[in-house]
PDB file of C-alpha atoms and ligand atoms in Angstrom:
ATOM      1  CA  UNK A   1     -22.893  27.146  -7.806  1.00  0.00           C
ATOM      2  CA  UNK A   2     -21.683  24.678  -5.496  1.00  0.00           C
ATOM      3  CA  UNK A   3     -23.862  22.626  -2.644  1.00  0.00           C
ATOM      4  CA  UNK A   4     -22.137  22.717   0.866  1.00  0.00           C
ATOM      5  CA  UNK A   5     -22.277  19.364   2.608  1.00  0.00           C
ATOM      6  CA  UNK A   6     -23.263  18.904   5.881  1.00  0.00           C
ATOM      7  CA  UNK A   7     -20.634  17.135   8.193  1.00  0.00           C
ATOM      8  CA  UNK A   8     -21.085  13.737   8.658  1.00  0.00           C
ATOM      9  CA  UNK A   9     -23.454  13.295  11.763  1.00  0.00           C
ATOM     10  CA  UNK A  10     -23.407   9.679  12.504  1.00  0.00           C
ATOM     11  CA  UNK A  11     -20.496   7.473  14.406  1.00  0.00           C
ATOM     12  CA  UNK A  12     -17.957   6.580  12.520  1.00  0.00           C
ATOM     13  CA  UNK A  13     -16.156   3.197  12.328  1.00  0.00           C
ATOM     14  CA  UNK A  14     -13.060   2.893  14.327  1.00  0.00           C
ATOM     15  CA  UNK A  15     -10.234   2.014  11.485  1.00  0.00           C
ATOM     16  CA  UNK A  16      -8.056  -0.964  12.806  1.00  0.00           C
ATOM     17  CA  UNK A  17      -6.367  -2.485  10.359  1.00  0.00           C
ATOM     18  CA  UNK A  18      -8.578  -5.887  10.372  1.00  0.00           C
ATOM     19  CA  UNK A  19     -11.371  -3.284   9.165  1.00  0.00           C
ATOM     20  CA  UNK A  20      -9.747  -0.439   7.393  1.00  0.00           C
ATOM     21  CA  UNK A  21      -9.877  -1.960   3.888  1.00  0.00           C
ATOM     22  CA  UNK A  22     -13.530  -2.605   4.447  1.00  0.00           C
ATOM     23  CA  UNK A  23     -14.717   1.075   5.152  1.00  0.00           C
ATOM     24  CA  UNK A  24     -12.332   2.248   2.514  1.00  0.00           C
ATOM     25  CA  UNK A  25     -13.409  -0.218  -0.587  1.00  0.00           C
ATOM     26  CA  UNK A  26     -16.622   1.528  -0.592  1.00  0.00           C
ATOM     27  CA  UNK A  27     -15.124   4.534  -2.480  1.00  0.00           C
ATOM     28  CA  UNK A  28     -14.152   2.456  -4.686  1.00  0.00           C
ATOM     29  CA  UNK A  29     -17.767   0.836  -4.967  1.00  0.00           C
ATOM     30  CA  UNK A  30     -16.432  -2.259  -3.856  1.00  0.00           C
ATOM     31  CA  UNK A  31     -17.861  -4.574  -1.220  1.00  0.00           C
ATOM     32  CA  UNK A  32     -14.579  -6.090   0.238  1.00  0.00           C
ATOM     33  CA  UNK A  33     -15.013  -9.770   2.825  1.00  0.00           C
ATOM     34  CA  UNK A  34     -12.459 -12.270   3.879  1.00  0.00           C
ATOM     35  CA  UNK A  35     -12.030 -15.133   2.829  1.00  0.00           C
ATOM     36  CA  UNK A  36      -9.588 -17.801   3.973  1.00  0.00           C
ATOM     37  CA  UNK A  37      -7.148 -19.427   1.639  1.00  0.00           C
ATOM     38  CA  UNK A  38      -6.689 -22.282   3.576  1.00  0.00           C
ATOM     39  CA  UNK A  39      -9.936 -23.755   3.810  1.00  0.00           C
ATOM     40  CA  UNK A  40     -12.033 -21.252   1.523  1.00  0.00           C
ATOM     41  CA  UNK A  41     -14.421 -20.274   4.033  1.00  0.00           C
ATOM     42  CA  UNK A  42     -16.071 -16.426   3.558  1.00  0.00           C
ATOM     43  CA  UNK A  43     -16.368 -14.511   6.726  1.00  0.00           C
ATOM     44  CA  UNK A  44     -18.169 -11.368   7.911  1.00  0.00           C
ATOM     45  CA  UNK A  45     -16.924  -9.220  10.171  1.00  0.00           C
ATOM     46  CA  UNK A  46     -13.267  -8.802   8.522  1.00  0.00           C
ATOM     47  CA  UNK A  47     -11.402 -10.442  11.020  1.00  0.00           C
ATOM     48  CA  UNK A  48      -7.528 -11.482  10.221  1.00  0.00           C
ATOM     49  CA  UNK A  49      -7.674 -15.420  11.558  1.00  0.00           C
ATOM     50  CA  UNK A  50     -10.256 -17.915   9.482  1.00  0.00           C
ATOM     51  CA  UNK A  51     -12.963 -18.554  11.870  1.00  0.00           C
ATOM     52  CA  UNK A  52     -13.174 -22.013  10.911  1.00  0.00           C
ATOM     53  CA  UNK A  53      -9.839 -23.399  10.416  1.00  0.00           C
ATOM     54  CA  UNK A  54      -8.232 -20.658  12.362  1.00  0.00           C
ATOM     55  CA  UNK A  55      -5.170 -20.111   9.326  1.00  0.00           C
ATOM     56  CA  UNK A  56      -4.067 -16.265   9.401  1.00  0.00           C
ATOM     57  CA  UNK A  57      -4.036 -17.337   5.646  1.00  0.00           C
ATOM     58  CA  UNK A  58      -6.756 -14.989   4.370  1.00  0.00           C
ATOM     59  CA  UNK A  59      -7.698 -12.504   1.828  1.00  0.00           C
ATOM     60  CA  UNK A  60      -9.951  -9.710   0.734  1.00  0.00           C
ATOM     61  CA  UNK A  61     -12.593 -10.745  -2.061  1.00  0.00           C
ATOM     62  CA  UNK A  62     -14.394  -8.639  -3.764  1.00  0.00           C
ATOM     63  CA  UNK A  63     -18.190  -9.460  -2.952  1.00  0.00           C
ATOM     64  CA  UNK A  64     -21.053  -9.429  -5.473  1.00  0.00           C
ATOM     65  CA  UNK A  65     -23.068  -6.780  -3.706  1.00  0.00           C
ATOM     66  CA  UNK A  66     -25.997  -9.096  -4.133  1.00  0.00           C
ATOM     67  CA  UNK A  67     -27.797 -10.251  -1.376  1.00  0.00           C
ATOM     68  CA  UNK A  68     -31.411 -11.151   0.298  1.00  0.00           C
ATOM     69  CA  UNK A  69     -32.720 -10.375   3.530  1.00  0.00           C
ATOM     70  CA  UNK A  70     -32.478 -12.222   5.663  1.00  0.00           C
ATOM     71  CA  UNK A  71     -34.454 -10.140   8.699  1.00  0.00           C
ATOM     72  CA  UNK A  72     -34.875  -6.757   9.542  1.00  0.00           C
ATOM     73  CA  UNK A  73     -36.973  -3.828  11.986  1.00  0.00           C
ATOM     74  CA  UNK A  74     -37.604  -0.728  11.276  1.00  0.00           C
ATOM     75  CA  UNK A  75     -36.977   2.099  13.343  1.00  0.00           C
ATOM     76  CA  UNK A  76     -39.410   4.875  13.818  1.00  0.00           C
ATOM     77  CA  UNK A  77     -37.710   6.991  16.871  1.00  0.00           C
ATOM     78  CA  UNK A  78     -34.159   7.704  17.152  1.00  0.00           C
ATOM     79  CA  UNK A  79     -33.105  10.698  18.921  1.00  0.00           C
ATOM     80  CA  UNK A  80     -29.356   9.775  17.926  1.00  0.00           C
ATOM     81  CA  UNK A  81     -27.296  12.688  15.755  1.00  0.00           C
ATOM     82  CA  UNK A  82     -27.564  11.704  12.439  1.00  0.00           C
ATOM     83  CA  UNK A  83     -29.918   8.796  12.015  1.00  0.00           C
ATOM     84  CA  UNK A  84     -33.064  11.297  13.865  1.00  0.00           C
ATOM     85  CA  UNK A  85     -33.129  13.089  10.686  1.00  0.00           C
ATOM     86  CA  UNK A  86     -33.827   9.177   8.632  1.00  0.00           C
ATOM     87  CA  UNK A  87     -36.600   8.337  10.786  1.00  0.00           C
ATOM     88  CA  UNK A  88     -38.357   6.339   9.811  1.00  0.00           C
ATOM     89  CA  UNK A  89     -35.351   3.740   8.502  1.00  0.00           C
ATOM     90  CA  UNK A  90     -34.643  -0.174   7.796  1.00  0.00           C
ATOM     91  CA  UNK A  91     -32.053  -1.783   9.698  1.00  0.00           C
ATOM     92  CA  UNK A  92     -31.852  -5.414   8.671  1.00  0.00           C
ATOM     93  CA  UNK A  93     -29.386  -8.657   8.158  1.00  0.00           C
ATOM     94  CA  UNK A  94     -28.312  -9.484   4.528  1.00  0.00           C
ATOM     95  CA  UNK A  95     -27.073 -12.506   3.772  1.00  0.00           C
ATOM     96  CA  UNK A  96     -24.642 -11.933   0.981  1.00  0.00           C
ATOM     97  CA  UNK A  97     -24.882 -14.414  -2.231  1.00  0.00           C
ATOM     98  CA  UNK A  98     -21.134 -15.548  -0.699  1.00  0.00           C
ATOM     99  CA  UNK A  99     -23.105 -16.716   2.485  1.00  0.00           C
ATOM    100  CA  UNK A 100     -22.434 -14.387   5.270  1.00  0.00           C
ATOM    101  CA  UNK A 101     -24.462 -12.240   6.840  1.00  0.00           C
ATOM    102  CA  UNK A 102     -23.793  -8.300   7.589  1.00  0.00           C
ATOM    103  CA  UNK A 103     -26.051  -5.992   9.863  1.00  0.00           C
ATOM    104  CA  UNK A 104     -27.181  -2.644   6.975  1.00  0.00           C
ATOM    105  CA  UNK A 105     -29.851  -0.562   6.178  1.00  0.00           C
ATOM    106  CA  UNK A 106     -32.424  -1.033   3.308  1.00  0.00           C
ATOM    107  CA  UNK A 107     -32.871   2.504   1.988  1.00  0.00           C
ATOM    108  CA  UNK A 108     -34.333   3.882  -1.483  1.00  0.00           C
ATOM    109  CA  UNK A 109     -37.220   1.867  -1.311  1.00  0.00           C
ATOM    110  CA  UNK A 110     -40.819   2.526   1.106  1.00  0.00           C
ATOM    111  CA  UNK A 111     -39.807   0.852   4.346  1.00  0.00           C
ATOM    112  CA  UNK A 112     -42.996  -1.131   4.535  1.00  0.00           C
ATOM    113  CA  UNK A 113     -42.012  -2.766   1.123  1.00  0.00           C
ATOM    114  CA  UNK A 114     -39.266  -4.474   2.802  1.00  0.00           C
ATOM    115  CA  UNK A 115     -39.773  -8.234   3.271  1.00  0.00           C
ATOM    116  CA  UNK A 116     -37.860 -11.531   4.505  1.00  0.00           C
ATOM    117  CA  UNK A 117     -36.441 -13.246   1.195  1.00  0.00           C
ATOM    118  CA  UNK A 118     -36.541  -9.594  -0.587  1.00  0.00           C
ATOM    119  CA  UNK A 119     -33.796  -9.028  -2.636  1.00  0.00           C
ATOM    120  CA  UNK A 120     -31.004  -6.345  -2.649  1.00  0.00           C
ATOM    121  CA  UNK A 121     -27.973  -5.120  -4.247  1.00  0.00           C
ATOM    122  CA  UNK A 122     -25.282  -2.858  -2.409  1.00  0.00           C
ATOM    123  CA  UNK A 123     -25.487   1.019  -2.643  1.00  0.00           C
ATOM    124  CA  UNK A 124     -22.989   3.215  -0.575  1.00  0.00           C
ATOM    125  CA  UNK A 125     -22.913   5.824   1.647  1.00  0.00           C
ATOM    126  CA  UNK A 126     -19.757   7.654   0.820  1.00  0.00           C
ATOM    127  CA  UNK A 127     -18.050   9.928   3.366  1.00  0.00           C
ATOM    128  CA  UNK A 128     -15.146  11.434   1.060  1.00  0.00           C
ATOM    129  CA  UNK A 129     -13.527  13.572   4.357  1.00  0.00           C
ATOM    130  CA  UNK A 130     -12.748  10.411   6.587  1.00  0.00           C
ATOM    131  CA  UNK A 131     -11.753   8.644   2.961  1.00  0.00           C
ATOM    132  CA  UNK A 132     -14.869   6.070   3.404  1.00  0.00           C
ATOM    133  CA  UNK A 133     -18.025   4.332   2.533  1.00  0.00           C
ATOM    134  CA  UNK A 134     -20.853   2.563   4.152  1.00  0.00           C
ATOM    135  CA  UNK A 135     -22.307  -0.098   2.665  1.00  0.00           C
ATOM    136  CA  UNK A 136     -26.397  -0.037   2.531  1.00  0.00           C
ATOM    137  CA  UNK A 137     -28.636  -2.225   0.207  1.00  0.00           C
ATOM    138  CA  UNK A 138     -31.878  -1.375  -2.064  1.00  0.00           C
ATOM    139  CA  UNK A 139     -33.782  -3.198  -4.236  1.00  0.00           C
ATOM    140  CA  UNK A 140     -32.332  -4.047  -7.354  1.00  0.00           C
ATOM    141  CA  UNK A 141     -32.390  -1.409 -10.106  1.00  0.00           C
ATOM    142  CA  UNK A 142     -33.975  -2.545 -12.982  1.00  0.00           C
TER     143      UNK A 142
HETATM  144 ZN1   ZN B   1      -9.985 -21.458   7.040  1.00  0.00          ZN
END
């Protein structure tokens, strides 16, 4: 017996190249961010030129997936397609253990046990027909 999956409901991400490999490193389970070779400075969002020393000199790095938060809300009424059906959710700022910072939700956990400082590890949300993955954080498994 199989289990028919529901379309995917929410936005998606538009895939320019400066993103692409972002979005599509999640099926792999692997949380991609650029880092420049020049000056070795991480960045979040992908974006092609180093933010800091502006060199076009930089490359994808696989990040640890581990990460602490750094703030977050959560959401009790959304009457979007997609995220109406999560209410209530966790959207929050991560700061990666590489130092930058990415906008996420904190799911499998109670969203009142979410806290500043709280840490996280990556989890994805995988949508295999656009070839893609979205990367959410939970508390650590133990
Ligand atoms: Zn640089």
């Amino acid at each position: 017996m199989t289990t028919e999956r529901k379309p995917y409901q929410k936005p998606l991400p538009e895939l320019h190249p400066e993103v692409e490999p972002f979005f599509r490193g999640g099926m792999r389970s692997e949380l991609l961010i650029k880092r420049c070779a020049d000056c070795g400075t991480f960045q979040h969002y992908p974006r092609i030129i180093c933010g800091n020393c502006l060199s076009k000199n930089t490359v994808w790095i696989r990040a640890s997936g581990k990460g602490t938060v750094y703030s977050y809300t959560i959401t009790y009424q959304n009457l979007s397609r997609g995220w109406r059906e999560e209410v209530p959710y966790v959207l929050a700022l991560v700061d990666l253990a590489e130092g930058v910072r990415l906008m996420t939700n904190i799911v499998e956990c109670d969203p009142k046990a979410v806290y500043v400082g709280m840490p996280v590890e990556v989890t994805w949300e995988r949508i295999p027909e656009e070839g893609i993955a979205i990367p959410k954080f939970r508390p650590p498994k133990k």
